Amino acid sequence: MKVDFHCHTSASDGTLAPQDLVDLAIEKQVDWLAITDHDTTAGYEQVKDYATQQGLRLTSGVEVSVLWQNRTIHIVGLNVDVANPNLQTMLAEIRELRWQRVAQINEKLMKRGQPCMMTRLKEMVGEGVAGRPHVAQILVERQYVSGISQAFDKFLKTGRSAFVNAPWPALEDAVKKIVEAGGIAVVAHPGQYNLTSRKLNLMLEAFSQAGGQGLEVVTSPNRTSESVGMADRAKRYGFYASMGSDFHSPEHRWRNLGWLAELPAGVIPIYDAPQLKK
């Protein structure tokens, strides 16, 4: 079975409209997909009926930015009840925080001589979710940088001149709301946080104590030492092993939808979780 439980649409910072993402999943012969846009379930809601009509099994999802010991961690919520009011209130609050953050980034860039970009940002984002990738796109449009990566390297990532911290919700609070909405909380791409092995284990322990049940073990098409290490952690902490490409755009050819290695032996696949089998 070919699954992908982490991807994005234009409802947040992906480039494909939700229906186009479903069509691509079918083209890539994905059997089971979860749309996990940043801080919104709108993309999933737009195409849940369309996916069913096309024969694609689609699970609701969302990706939430949280804080653990002043570090940003991403948590994916799978099979959440999109009508849950507490979950949707939290997501709306985070979306507002994102607008406040890009406004502060804009102010920092204006001090460096950039024209105000808020009008273009609002035009670009529409009813979606604002984020640093949108700022990066505008910098590319204005030929201030040669590409998205350079925008982050020069201005937007931690420690750079236009970086702004965001007061995301605490890990424990976000996990609680995901679980209360009937979902499974999963640590997304655990190898990307530059945590030492000890720190990663401490974070996973806190995540487990908060009610988290899943860990993204496979995030690439190749079996790697990282996936083996994450499989060991999944077994150690009793987590379901998830798999997701974190797909954003067809242009990112190193991260194609559904292009994932098999789960290592001995783990419990997240698609075997009772919540996802409903």
PDB file of N, CA, C and O in Angstrom, residues 222-255:
ATOM      1  N   ASN A 222      14.626   6.940   0.221  1.00  0.00           N
ATOM      2  CA  ASN A 222      15.734   6.024   0.480  1.00  0.00           C
ATOM      3  C   ASN A 222      15.779   5.609   1.937  1.00  0.00           C
ATOM      4  O   ASN A 222      15.493   6.403   2.840  1.00  0.00           O
ATOM      5  N   ARG A 223      16.145   4.363   2.171  1.00  0.00           N
ATOM      6  CA  ARG A 223      16.363   3.889   3.529  1.00  0.00           C
ATOM      7  C   ARG A 223      17.651   4.540   4.034  1.00  0.00           C
ATOM      8  O   ARG A 223      18.702   4.450   3.396  1.00  0.00           O
ATOM      9  N   THR A 224      17.575   5.212   5.164  1.00  0.00           N
ATOM     10  CA  THR A 224      18.728   5.940   5.689  1.00  0.00           C
ATOM     11  C   THR A 224      18.987   5.548   7.140  1.00  0.00           C
ATOM     12  O   THR A 224      18.141   4.938   7.798  1.00  0.00           O
ATOM     13  N   SER A 225      20.173   5.938   7.622  1.00  0.00           N
ATOM     14  CA  SER A 225      20.481   5.693   9.035  1.00  0.00           C
ATOM     15  C   SER A 225      19.504   6.448   9.928  1.00  0.00           C
ATOM     16  O   SER A 225      19.167   5.995  11.025  1.00  0.00           O
ATOM     17  N   GLU A 226      19.024   7.611   9.427  1.00  0.00           N
ATOM     18  CA  GLU A 226      18.057   8.377  10.213  1.00  0.00           C
ATOM     19  C   GLU A 226      16.756   7.606  10.371  1.00  0.00           C
ATOM     20  O   GLU A 226      16.192   7.541  11.469  1.00  0.00           O
ATOM     21  N   SER A 227      16.260   7.015   9.278  1.00  0.00           N
ATOM     22  CA  SER A 227      15.003   6.264   9.378  1.00  0.00           C
ATOM     23  C   SER A 227      15.160   5.053  10.289  1.00  0.00           C
ATOM     24  O   SER A 227      14.227   4.703  11.030  1.00  0.00           O
ATOM     25  N   VAL A 228      16.326   4.436  10.263  1.00  0.00           N
ATOM     26  CA  VAL A 228      16.584   3.303  11.165  1.00  0.00           C
ATOM     27  C   VAL A 228      16.577   3.768  12.618  1.00  0.00           C
ATOM     28  O   VAL A 228      15.966   3.144  13.488  1.00  0.00           O
ATOM     29  N   GLY A 229      17.233   4.905  12.864  1.00  0.00           N
ATOM     30  CA  GLY A 229      17.264   5.445  14.219  1.00  0.00           C
ATOM     31  C   GLY A 229      15.882   5.852  14.707  1.00  0.00           C
ATOM     32  O   GLY A 229      15.530   5.642  15.881  1.00  0.00           O
ATOM     33  N   MET A 230      15.075   6.443  13.824  1.00  0.00           N
ATOM     34  CA  MET A 230      13.728   6.845  14.223  1.00  0.00           C
ATOM     35  C   MET A 230      12.839   5.627  14.430  1.00  0.00           C
ATOM     36  O   MET A 230      11.956   5.631  15.297  1.00  0.00           O
ATOM     37  N   ALA A 231      13.065   4.574  13.661  1.00  0.00           N
ATOM     38  CA  ALA A 231      12.316   3.335  13.885  1.00  0.00           C
ATOM     39  C   ALA A 231      12.626   2.773  15.265  1.00  0.00           C
ATOM     40  O   ALA A 231      11.721   2.310  15.984  1.00  0.00           O
ATOM     41  N   ASP A 232      13.891   2.815  15.660  1.00  0.00           N
ATOM     42  CA  ASP A 232      14.265   2.348  16.997  1.00  0.00           C
ATOM     43  C   ASP A 232      13.562   3.173  18.077  1.00  0.00           C
ATOM     44  O   ASP A 232      13.095   2.632  19.085  1.00  0.00           O
ATOM     45  N   ARG A 233      13.479   4.479  17.858  1.00  0.00           N
ATOM     46  CA  ARG A 233      12.804   5.340  18.841  1.00  0.00           C
ATOM     47  C   ARG A 233      11.300   5.054  18.871  1.00  0.00           C
ATOM     48  O   ARG A 233      10.679   5.082  19.937  1.00  0.00           O
ATOM     49  N   ALA A 234      10.724   4.825  17.706  1.00  0.00           N
ATOM     50  CA  ALA A 234       9.294   4.498  17.667  1.00  0.00           C
ATOM     51  C   ALA A 234       9.011   3.249  18.488  1.00  0.00           C
ATOM     52  O   ALA A 234       8.032   3.197  19.255  1.00  0.00           O
ATOM     53  N   LYS A 235       9.883   2.265  18.362  1.00  0.00           N
ATOM     54  CA  LYS A 235       9.699   1.040  19.139  1.00  0.00           C
ATOM     55  C   LYS A 235       9.936   1.295  20.625  1.00  0.00           C
ATOM     56  O   LYS A 235       9.201   0.797  21.478  1.00  0.00           O
ATOM     57  N   ARG A 236      10.935   2.126  20.935  1.00  0.00           N
ATOM     58  CA  ARG A 236      11.269   2.385  22.332  1.00  0.00           C
ATOM     59  C   ARG A 236      10.143   3.100  23.067  1.00  0.00           C
ATOM     60  O   ARG A 236       9.828   2.766  24.213  1.00  0.00           O
ATOM     61  N   TYR A 237       9.534   4.072  22.395  1.00  0.00           N
ATOM     62  CA  TYR A 237       8.505   4.877  23.061  1.00  0.00           C
ATOM     63  C   TYR A 237       7.082   4.394  22.766  1.00  0.00           C
ATOM     64  O   TYR A 237       6.123   4.982  23.256  1.00  0.00           O
ATOM     65  N   GLY A 238       6.958   3.334  21.990  1.00  0.00           N
ATOM     66  CA  GLY A 238       5.637   2.810  21.686  1.00  0.00           C
ATOM     67  C   GLY A 238       4.852   3.669  20.722  1.00  0.00           C
ATOM     68  O   GLY A 238       3.615   3.682  20.746  1.00  0.00           O
ATOM     69  N   PHE A 239       5.555   4.394  19.832  1.00  0.00           N
ATOM     70  CA  PHE A 239       4.888   5.253  18.861  1.00  0.00           C
ATOM     71  C   PHE A 239       4.501   4.462  17.612  1.00  0.00           C
ATOM     72  O   PHE A 239       5.213   3.546  17.195  1.00  0.00           O
ATOM     73  N   TYR A 240       3.392   4.883  17.001  1.00  0.00           N
ATOM     74  CA  TYR A 240       3.109   4.428  15.646  1.00  0.00           C
ATOM     75  C   TYR A 240       4.137   5.074  14.712  1.00  0.00           C
ATOM     76  O   TYR A 240       4.521   6.231  14.898  1.00  0.00           O
ATOM     77  N   ALA A 241       4.564   4.316  13.703  1.00  0.00           N
ATOM     78  CA  ALA A 241       5.529   4.826  12.729  1.00  0.00           C
ATOM     79  C   ALA A 241       4.784   5.392  11.524  1.00  0.00           C
ATOM     80  O   ALA A 241       4.038   4.679  10.848  1.00  0.00           O
ATOM     81  N   SER A 242       4.980   6.683  11.289  1.00  0.00           N
ATOM     82  CA  SER A 242       4.321   7.349  10.167  1.00  0.00           C
ATOM     83  C   SER A 242       5.304   7.589   9.035  1.00  0.00           C
ATOM     84  O   SER A 242       6.528   7.433   9.202  1.00  0.00           O
ATOM     85  N   MET A 243       4.763   7.967   7.904  1.00  0.00           N
ATOM     86  CA  MET A 243       5.595   8.235   6.732  1.00  0.00           C
ATOM     87  C   MET A 243       4.966   9.374   5.944  1.00  0.00           C
ATOM     88  O   MET A 243       3.754   9.405   5.715  1.00  0.00           O
ATOM     89  N   GLY A 244       5.798  10.348   5.577  1.00  0.00           N
ATOM     90  CA  GLY A 244       5.276  11.498   4.852  1.00  0.00           C
ATOM     91  C   GLY A 244       6.367  12.211   4.092  1.00  0.00           C
ATOM     92  O   GLY A 244       7.497  12.356   4.571  1.00  0.00           O
ATOM     93  N   SER A 245       6.038  12.672   2.899  1.00  0.00           N
ATOM     94  CA  SER A 245       7.022  13.326   2.036  1.00  0.00           C
ATOM     95  C   SER A 245       7.223  14.797   2.369  1.00  0.00           C
ATOM     96  O   SER A 245       8.199  15.399   1.954  1.00  0.00           O
ATOM     97  N   ASP A 246       6.267  15.411   3.093  1.00  0.00           N
ATOM     98  CA  ASP A 246       6.263  16.866   3.303  1.00  0.00           C
ATOM     99  C   ASP A 246       6.244  17.579   1.956  1.00  0.00           C
ATOM    100  O   ASP A 246       6.886  18.604   1.759  1.00  0.00           O
ATOM    101  N   PHE A 247       5.479  17.028   1.031  1.00  0.00           N
ATOM    102  CA  PHE A 247       5.384  17.577  -0.322  1.00  0.00           C
ATOM    103  C   PHE A 247       4.792  18.985  -0.292  1.00  0.00           C
ATOM    104  O   PHE A 247       3.775  19.237   0.355  1.00  0.00           O
ATOM    105  N   HIS A 248       5.429  19.902  -1.058  1.00  0.00           N
ATOM    106  CA  HIS A 248       4.934  21.266  -1.211  1.00  0.00           C
ATOM    107  C   HIS A 248       4.701  21.649  -2.670  1.00  0.00           C
ATOM    108  O   HIS A 248       3.807  22.429  -2.958  1.00  0.00           O
ATOM    109  N   SER A 249       5.539  21.137  -3.573  1.00  0.00           N
ATOM    110  CA  SER A 249       5.480  21.599  -4.961  1.00  0.00           C
ATOM    111  C   SER A 249       6.076  20.568  -5.900  1.00  0.00           C
ATOM    112  O   SER A 249       7.086  19.924  -5.560  1.00  0.00           O
ATOM    113  N   PRO A 250       5.509  20.400  -7.090  1.00  0.00           N
ATOM    114  CA  PRO A 250       6.130  19.506  -8.077  1.00  0.00           C
ATOM    115  C   PRO A 250       7.524  19.959  -8.486  1.00  0.00           C
ATOM    116  O   PRO A 250       8.315  19.152  -8.996  1.00  0.00           O
ATOM    117  N   GLU A 251       7.824  21.226  -8.280  1.00  0.00           N
ATOM    118  CA  GLU A 251       9.144  21.727  -8.628  1.00  0.00           C
ATOM    119  C   GLU A 251      10.223  21.165  -7.709  1.00  0.00           C
ATOM    120  O   GLU A 251      11.403  21.152  -8.067  1.00  0.00           O
ATOM    121  N   HIS A 252       9.833  20.731  -6.516  1.00  0.00           N
ATOM    122  CA  HIS A 252      10.785  20.136  -5.581  1.00  0.00           C
ATOM    123  C   HIS A 252      10.929  18.648  -5.934  1.00  0.00           C
ATOM    124  O   HIS A 252      10.323  17.781  -5.301  1.00  0.00           O
ATOM    125  N   ARG A 253      11.716  18.365  -6.925  1.00  0.00           N
ATOM    126  CA  ARG A 253      11.775  17.007  -7.463  1.00  0.00           C
ATOM    127  C   ARG A 253      12.427  16.011  -6.511  1.00  0.00           C
ATOM    128  O   ARG A 253      12.326  14.800  -6.706  1.00  0.00           O
ATOM    129  N   TRP A 254      13.081  16.493  -5.488  1.00  0.00           N
ATOM    130  CA  TRP A 254      13.675  15.610  -4.486  1.00  0.00           C
ATOM    131  C   TRP A 254      12.635  15.198  -3.438  1.00  0.00           C
ATOM    132  O   TRP A 254      12.929  14.407  -2.549  1.00  0.00           O
ATOM    133  N   ARG A 255      11.394  15.714  -3.549  1.00  0.00           N
ATOM    134  CA  ARG A 255      10.385  15.458  -2.521  1.00  0.00           C
ATOM    135  C   ARG A 255       9.032  15.243  -3.200  1.00  0.00           C
ATOM    136  O   ARG A 255       8.080  15.974  -2.985  1.00  0.00           O
TER     137      ARG A 255
END
